[in-house]
PDB file of N, CA and C in Angstrom:
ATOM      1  N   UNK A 293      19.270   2.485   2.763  1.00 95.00           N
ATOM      2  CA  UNK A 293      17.936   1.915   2.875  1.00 95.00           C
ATOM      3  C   UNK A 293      16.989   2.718   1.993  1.00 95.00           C
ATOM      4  N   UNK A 294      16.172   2.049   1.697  1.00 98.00           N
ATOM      5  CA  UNK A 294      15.577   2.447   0.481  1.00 98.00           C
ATOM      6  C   UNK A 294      13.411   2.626   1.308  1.00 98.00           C
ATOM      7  N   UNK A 295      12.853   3.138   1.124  1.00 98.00           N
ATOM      8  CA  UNK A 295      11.105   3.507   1.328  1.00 98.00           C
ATOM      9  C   UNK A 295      10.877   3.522   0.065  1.00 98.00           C
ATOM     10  N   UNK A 296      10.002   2.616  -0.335  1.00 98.00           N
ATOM     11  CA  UNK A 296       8.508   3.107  -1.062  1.00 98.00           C
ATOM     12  C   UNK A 296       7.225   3.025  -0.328  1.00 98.00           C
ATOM     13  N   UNK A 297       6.962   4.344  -0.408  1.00 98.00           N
ATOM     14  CA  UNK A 297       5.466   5.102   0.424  1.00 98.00           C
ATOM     15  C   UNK A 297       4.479   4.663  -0.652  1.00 98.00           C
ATOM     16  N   UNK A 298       3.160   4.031  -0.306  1.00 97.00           N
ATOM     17  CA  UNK A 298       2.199   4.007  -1.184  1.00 97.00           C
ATOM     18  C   UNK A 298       1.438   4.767  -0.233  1.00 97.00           C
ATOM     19  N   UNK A 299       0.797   5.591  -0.619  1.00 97.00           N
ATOM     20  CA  UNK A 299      -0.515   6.938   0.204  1.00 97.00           C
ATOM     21  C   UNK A 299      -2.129   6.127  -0.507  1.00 97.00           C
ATOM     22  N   UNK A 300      -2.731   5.578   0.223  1.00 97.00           N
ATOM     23  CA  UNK A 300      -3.752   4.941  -0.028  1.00 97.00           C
ATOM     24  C   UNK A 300      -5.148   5.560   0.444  1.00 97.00           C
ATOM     25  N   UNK A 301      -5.908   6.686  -0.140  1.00 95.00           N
ATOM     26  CA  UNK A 301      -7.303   6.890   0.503  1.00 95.00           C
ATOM     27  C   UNK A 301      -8.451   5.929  -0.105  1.00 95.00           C
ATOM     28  N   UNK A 302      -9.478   6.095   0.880  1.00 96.00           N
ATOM     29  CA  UNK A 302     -10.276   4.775   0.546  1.00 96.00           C
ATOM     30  C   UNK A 302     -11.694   5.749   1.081  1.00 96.00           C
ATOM     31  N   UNK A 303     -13.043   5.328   1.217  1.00 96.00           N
ATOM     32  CA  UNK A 303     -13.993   5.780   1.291  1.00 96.00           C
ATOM     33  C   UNK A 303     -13.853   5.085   2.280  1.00 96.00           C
ATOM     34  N   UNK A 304     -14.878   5.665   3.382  1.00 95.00           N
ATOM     35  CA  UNK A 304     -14.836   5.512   4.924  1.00 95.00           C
ATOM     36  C   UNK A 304     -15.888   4.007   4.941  1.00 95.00           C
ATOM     37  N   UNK A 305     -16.533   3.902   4.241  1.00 96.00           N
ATOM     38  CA  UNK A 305     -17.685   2.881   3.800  1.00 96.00           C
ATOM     39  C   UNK A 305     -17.147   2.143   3.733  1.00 96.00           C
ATOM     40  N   UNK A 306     -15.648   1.892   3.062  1.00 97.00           N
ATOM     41  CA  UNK A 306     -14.866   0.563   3.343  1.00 97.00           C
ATOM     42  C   UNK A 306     -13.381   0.510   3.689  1.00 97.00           C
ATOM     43  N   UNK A 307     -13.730   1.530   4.829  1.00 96.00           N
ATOM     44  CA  UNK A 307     -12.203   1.093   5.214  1.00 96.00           C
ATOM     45  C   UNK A 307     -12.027  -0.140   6.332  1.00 96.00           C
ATOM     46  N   UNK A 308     -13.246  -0.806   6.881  1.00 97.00           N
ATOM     47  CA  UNK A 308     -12.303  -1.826   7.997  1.00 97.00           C
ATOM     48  C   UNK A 308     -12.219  -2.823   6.995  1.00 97.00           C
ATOM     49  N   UNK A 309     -13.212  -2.902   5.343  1.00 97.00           N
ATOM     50  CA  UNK A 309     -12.902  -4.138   4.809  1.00 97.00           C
ATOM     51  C   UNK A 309     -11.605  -4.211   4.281  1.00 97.00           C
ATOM     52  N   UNK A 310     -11.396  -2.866   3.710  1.00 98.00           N
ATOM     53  CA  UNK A 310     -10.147  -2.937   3.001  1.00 98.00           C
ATOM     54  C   UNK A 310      -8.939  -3.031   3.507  1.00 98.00           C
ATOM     55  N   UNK A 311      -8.784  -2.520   5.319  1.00 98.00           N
ATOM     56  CA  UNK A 311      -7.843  -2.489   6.020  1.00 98.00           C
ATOM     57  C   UNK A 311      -7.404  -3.937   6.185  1.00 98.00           C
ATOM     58  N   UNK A 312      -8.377  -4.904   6.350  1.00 98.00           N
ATOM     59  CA  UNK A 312      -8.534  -6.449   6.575  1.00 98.00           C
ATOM     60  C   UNK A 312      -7.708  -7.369   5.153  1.00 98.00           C
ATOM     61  N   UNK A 313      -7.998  -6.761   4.299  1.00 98.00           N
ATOM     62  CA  UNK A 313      -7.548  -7.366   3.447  1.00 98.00           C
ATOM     63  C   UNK A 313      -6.086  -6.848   2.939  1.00 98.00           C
ATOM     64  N   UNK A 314      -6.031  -5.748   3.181  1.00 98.00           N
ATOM     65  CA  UNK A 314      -4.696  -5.004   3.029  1.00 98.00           C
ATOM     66  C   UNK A 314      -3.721  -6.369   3.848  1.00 98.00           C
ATOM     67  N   UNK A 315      -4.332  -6.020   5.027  1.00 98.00           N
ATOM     68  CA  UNK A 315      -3.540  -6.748   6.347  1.00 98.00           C
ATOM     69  C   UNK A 315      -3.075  -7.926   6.310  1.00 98.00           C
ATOM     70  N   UNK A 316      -4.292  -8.981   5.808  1.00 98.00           N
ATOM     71  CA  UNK A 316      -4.401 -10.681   5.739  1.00 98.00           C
ATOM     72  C   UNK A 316      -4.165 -10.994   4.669  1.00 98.00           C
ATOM     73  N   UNK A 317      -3.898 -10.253   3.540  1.00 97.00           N
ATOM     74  CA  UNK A 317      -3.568 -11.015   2.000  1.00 97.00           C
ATOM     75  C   UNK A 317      -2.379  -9.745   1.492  1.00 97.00           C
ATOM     76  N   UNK A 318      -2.871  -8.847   0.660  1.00 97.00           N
ATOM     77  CA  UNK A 318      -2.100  -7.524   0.038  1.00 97.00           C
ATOM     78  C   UNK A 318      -0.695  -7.718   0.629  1.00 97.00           C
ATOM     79  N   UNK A 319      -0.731  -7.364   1.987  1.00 97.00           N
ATOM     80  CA  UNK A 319       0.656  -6.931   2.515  1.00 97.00           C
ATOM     81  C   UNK A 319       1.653  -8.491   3.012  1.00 97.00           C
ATOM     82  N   UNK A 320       0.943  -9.219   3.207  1.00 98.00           N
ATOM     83  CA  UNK A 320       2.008 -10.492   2.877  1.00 98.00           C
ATOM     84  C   UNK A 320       2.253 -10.989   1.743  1.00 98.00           C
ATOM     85  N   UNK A 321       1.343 -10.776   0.624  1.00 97.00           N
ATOM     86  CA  UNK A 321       1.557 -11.477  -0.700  1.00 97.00           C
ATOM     87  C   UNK A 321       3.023 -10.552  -1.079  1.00 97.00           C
ATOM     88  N   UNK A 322       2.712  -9.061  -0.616  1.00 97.00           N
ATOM     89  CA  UNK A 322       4.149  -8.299  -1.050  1.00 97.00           C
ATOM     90  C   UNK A 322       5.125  -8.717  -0.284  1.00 97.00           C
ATOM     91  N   UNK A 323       5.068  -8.984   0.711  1.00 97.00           N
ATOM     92  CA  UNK A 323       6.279  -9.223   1.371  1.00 97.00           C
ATOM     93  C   UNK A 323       6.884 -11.003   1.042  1.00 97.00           C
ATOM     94  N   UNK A 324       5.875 -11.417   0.592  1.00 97.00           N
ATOM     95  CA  UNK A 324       6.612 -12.752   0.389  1.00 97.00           C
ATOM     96  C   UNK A 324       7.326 -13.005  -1.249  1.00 97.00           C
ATOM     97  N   UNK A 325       7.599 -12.084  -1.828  1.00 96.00           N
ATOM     98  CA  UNK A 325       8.098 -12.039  -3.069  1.00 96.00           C
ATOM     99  C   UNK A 325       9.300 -11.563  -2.417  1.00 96.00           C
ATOM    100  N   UNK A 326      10.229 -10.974  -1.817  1.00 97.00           N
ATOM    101  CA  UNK A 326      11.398 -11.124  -1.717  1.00 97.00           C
ATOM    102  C   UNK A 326      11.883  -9.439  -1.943  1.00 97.00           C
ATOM    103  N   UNK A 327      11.611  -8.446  -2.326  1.00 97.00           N
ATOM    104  CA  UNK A 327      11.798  -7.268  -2.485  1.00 97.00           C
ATOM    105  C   UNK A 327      12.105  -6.565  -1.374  1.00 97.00           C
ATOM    106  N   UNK A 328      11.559  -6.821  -0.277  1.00 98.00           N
ATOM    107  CA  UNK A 328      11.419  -5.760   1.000  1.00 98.00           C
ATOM    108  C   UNK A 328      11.477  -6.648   1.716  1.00 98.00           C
ATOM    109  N   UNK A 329      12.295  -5.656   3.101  1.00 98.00           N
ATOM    110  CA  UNK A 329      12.833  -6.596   4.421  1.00 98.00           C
ATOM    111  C   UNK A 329      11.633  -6.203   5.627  1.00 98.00           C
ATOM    112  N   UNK A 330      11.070  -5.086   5.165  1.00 98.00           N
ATOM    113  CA  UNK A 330       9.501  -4.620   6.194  1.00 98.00           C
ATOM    114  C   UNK A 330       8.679  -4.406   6.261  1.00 98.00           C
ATOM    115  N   UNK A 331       7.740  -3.710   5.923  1.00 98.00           N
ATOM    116  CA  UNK A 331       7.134  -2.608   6.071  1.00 98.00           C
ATOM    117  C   UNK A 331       5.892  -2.060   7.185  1.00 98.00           C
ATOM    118  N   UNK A 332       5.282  -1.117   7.361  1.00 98.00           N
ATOM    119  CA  UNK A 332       4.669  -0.499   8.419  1.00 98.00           C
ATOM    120  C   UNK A 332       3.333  -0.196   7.578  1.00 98.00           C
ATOM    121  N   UNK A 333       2.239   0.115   8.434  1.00 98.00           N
ATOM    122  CA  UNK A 333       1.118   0.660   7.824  1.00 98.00           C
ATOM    123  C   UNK A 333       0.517   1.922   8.876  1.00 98.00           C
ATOM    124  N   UNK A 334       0.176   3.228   8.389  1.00 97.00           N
ATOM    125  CA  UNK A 334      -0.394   4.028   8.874  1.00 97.00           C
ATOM    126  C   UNK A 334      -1.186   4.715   8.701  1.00 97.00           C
ATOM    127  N   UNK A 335      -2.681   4.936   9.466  1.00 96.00           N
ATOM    128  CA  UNK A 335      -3.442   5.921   9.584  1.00 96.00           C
ATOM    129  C   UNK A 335      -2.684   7.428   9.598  1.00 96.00           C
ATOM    130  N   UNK A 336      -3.277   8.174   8.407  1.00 95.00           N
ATOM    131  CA  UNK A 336      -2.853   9.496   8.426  1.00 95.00           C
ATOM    132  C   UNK A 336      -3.914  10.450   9.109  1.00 95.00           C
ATOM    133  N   UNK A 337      -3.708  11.036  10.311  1.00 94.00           N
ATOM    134  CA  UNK A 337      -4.377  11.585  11.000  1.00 94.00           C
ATOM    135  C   UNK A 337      -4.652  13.004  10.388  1.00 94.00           C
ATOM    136  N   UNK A 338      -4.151  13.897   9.863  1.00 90.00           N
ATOM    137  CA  UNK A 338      -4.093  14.847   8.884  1.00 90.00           C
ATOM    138  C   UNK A 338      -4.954  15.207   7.971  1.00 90.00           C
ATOM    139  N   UNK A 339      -5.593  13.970   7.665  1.00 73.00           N
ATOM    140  CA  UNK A 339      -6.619  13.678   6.097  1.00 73.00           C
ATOM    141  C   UNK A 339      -7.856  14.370   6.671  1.00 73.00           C
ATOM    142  N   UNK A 340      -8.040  15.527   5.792  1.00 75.00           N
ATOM    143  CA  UNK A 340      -9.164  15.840   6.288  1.00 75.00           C
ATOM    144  C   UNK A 340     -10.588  16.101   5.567  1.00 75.00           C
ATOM    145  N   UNK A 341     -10.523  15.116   4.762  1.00 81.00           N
ATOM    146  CA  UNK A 341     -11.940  14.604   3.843  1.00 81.00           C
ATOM    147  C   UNK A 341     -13.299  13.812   4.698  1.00 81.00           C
ATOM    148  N   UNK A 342     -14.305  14.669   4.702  1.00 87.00           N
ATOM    149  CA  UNK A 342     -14.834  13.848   5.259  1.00 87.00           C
ATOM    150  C   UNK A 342     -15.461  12.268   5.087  1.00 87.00           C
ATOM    151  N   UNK A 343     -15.573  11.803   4.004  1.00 91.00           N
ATOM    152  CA  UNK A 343     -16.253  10.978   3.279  1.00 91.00           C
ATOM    153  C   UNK A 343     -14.769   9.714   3.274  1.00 91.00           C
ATOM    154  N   UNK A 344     -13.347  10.498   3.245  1.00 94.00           N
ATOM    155  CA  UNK A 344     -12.398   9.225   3.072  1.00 94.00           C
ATOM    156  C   UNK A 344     -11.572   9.036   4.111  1.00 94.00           C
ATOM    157  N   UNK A 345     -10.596   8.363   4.287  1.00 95.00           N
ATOM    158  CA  UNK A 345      -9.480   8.169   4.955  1.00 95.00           C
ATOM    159  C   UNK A 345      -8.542   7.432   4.477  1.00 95.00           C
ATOM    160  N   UNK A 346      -6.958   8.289   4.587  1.00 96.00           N
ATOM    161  CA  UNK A 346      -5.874   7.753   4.257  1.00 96.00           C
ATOM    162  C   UNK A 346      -4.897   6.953   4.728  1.00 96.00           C
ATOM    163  N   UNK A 347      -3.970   6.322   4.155  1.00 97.00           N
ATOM    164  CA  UNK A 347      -2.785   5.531   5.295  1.00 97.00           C
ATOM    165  C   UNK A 347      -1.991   5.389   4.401  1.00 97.00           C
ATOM    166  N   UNK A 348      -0.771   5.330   5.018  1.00 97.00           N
ATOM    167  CA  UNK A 348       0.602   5.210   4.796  1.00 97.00           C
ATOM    168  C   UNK A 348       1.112   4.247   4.480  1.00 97.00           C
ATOM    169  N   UNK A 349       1.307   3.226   3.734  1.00 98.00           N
ATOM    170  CA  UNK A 349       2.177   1.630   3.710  1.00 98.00           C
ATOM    171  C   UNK A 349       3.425   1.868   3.302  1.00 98.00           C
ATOM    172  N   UNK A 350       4.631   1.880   4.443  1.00 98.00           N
ATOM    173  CA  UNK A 350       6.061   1.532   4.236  1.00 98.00           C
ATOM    174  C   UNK A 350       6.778   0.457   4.023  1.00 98.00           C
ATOM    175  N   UNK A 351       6.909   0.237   2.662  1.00 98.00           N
ATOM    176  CA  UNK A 351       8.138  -0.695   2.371  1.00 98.00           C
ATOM    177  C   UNK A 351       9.413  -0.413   2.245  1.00 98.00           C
ATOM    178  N   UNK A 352      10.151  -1.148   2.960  1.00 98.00           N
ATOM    179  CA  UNK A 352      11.579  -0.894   3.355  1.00 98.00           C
ATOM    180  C   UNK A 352      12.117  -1.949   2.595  1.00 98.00           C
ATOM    181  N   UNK A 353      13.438  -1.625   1.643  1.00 98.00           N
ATOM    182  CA  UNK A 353      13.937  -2.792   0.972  1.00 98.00           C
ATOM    183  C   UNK A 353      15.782  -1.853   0.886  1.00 98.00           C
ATOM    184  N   UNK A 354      16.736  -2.870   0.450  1.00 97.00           N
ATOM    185  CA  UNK A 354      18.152  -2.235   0.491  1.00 97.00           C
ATOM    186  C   UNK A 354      18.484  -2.503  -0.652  1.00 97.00           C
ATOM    187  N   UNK A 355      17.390  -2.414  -1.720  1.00 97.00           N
ATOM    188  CA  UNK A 355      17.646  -2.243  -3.517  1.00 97.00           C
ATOM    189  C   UNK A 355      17.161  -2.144  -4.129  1.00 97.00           C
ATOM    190  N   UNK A 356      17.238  -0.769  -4.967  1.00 96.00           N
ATOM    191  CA  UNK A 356      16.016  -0.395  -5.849  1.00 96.00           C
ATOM    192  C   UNK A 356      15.785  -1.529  -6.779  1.00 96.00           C
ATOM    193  N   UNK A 357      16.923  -2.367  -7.802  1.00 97.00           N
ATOM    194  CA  UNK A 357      16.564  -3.790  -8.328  1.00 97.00           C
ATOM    195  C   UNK A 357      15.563  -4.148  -7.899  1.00 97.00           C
ATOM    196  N   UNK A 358      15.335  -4.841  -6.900  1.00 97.00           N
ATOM    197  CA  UNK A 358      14.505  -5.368  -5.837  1.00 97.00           C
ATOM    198  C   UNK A 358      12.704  -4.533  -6.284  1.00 97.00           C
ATOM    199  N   UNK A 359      12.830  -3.523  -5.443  1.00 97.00           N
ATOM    200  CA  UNK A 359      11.594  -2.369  -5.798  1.00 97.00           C
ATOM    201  C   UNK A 359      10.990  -2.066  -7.299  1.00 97.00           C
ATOM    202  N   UNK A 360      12.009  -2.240  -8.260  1.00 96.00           N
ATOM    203  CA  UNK A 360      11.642  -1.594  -9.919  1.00 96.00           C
ATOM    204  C   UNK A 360      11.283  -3.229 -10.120  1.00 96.00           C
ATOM    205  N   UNK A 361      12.172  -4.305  -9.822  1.00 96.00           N
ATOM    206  CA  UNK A 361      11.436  -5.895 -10.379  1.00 96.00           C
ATOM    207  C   UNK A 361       9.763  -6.033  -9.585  1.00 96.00           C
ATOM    208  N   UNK A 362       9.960  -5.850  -8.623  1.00 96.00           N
ATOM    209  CA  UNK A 362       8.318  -6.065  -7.731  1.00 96.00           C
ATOM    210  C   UNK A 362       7.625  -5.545  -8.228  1.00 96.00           C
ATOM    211  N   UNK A 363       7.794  -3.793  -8.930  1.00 95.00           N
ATOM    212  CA  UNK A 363       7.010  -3.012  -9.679  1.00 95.00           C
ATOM    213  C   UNK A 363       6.468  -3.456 -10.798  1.00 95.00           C
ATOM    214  N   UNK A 364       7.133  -4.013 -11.503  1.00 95.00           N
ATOM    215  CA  UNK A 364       7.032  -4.470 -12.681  1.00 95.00           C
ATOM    216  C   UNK A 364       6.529  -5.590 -13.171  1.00 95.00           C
ATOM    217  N   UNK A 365       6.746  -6.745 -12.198  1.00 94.00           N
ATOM    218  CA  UNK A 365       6.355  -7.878 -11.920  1.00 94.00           C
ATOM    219  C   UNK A 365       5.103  -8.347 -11.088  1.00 94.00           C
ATOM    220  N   UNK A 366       5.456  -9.171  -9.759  1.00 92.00           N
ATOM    221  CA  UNK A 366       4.417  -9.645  -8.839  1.00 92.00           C
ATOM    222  C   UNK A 366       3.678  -7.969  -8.180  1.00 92.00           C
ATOM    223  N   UNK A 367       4.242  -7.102  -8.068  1.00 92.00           N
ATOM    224  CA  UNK A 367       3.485  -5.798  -7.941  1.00 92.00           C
ATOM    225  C   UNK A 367       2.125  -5.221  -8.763  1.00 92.00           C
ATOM    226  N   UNK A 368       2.747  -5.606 -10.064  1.00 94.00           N
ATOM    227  CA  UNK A 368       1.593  -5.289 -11.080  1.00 94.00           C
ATOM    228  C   UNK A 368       0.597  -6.423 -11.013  1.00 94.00           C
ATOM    229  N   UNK A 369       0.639  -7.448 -10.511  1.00 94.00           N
ATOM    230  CA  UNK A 369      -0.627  -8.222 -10.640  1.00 94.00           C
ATOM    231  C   UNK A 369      -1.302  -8.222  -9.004  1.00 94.00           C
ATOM    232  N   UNK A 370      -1.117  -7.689  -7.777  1.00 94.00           N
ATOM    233  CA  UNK A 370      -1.489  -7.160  -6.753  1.00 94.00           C
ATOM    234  C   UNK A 370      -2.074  -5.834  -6.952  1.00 94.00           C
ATOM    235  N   UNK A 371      -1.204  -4.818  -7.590  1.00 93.00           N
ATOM    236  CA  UNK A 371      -2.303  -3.540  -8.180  1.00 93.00           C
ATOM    237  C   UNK A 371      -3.329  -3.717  -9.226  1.00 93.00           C
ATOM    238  N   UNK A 372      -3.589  -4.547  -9.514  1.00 95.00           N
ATOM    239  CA  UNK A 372      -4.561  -4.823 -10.415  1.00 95.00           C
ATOM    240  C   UNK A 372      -5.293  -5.462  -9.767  1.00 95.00           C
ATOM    241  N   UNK A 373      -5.287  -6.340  -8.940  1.00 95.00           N
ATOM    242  CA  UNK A 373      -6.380  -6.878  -7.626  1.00 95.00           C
ATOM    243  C   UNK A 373      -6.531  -5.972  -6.955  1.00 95.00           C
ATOM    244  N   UNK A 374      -5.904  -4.948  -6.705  1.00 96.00           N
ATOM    245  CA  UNK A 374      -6.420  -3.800  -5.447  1.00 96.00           C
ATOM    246  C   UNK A 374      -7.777  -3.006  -5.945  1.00 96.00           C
ATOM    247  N   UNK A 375      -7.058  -2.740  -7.797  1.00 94.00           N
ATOM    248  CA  UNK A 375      -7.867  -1.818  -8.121  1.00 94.00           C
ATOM    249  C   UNK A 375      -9.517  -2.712  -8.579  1.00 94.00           C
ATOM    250  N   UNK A 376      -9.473  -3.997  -9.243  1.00 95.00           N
ATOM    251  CA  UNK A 376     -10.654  -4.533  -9.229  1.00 95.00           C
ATOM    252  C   UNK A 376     -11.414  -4.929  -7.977  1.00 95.00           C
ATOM    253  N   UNK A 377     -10.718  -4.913  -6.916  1.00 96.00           N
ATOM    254  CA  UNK A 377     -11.681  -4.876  -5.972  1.00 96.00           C
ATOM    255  C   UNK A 377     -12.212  -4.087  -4.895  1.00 96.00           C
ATOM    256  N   UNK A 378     -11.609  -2.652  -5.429  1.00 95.00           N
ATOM    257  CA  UNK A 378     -11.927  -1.601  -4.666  1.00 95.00           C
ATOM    258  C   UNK A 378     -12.147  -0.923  -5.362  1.00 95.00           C
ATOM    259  N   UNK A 379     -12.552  -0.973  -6.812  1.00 92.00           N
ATOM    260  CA  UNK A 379     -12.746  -0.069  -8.125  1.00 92.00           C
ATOM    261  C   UNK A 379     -14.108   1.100  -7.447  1.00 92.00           C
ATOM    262  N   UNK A 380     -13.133   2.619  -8.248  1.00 91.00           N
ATOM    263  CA  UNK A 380     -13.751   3.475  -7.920  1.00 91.00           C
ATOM    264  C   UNK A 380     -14.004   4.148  -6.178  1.00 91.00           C
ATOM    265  N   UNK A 381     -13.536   3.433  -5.500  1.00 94.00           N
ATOM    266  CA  UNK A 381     -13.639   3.898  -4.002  1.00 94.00           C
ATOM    267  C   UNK A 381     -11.890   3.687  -3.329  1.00 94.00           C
ATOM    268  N   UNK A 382     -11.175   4.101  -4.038  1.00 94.00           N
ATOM    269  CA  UNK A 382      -9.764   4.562  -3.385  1.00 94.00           C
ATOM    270  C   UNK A 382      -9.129   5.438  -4.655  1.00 94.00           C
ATOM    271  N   UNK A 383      -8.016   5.786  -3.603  1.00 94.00           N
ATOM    272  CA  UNK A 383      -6.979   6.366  -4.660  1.00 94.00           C
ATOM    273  C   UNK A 383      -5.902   6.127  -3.994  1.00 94.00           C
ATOM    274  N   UNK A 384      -4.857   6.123  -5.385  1.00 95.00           N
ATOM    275  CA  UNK A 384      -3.266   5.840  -4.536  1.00 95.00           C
ATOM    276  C   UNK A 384      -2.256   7.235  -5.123  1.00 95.00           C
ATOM    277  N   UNK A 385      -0.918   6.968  -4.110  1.00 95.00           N
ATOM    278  CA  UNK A 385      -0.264   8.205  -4.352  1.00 95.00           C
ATOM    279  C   UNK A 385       1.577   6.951  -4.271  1.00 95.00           C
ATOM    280  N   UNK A 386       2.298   7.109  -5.051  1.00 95.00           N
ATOM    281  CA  UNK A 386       3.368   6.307  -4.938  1.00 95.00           C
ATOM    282  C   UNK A 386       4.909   6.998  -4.659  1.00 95.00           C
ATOM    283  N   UNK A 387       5.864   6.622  -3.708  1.00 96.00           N
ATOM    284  CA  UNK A 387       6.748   7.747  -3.851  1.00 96.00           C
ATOM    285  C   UNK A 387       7.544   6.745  -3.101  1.00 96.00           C
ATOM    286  N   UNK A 388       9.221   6.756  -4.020  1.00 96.00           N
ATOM    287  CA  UNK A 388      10.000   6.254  -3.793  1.00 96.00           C
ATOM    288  C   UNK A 388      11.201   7.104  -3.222  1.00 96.00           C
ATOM    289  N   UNK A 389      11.729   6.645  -1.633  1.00 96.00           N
ATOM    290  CA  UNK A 389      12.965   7.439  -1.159  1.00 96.00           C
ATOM    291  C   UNK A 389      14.137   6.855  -0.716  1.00 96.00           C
ATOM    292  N   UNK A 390      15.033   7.898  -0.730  1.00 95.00           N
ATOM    293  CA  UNK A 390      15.985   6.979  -0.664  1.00 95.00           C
ATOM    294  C   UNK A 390      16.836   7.634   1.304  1.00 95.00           C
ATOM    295  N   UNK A 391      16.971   6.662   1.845  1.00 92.00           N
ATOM    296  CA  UNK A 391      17.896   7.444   3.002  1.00 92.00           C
ATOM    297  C   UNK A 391      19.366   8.048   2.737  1.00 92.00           C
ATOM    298  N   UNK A 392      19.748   8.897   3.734  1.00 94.00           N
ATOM    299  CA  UNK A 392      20.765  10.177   3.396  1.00 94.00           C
ATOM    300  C   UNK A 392      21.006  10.256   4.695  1.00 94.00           C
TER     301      UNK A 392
END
């Protein structure tokens, strides 16, 4: 089984909008391309900026194929909507694992 972690901080100013949209569009548009069989979303309790807050989005998929085509493909035109519409008030962190 395969994780890609995206680490997402956002300015506290918009995190219930962005959580909303993460939720109701972002994270099904990814999941309905066919790459990943799950994923999870989490508040990182840890973050200790005052001004932002971070979270966790787990995608679970059983082939990197799968993960490097989404990347490359329907991925890149979802990160490019993330970033025009949250321009300047997030940051991302990307990290691909593999289980052992």
């Amino acid at each position: 089984m395969l994780l890609y972690n995206v680490t997402v901080g956002v300015d506290k100013e918009i995190e219930f909008e962005w959580l909303q949209w993460m939720k109701r569009y972002y994270l099904p548009s990814a999941m309905e391309t066919g790459a990943f069989l799950d994923y999870k979303i989490y508040k990182i309790l840890t973050h200790e900026d005052e001004s932002s807050v971070s979270y966790s989005i787990q995608y679970f998929s059983d082939a990197i194929e799968k993960i490097v085509s989404y990347l490359n493909n329907e991925g890149k035109a979802l990160v490019e909507e993330h970033r025009a519409r949250f321009k300047d008030r997030h940051v991302v962190f990307n990290t691909l694992l593999e289980e052992v």
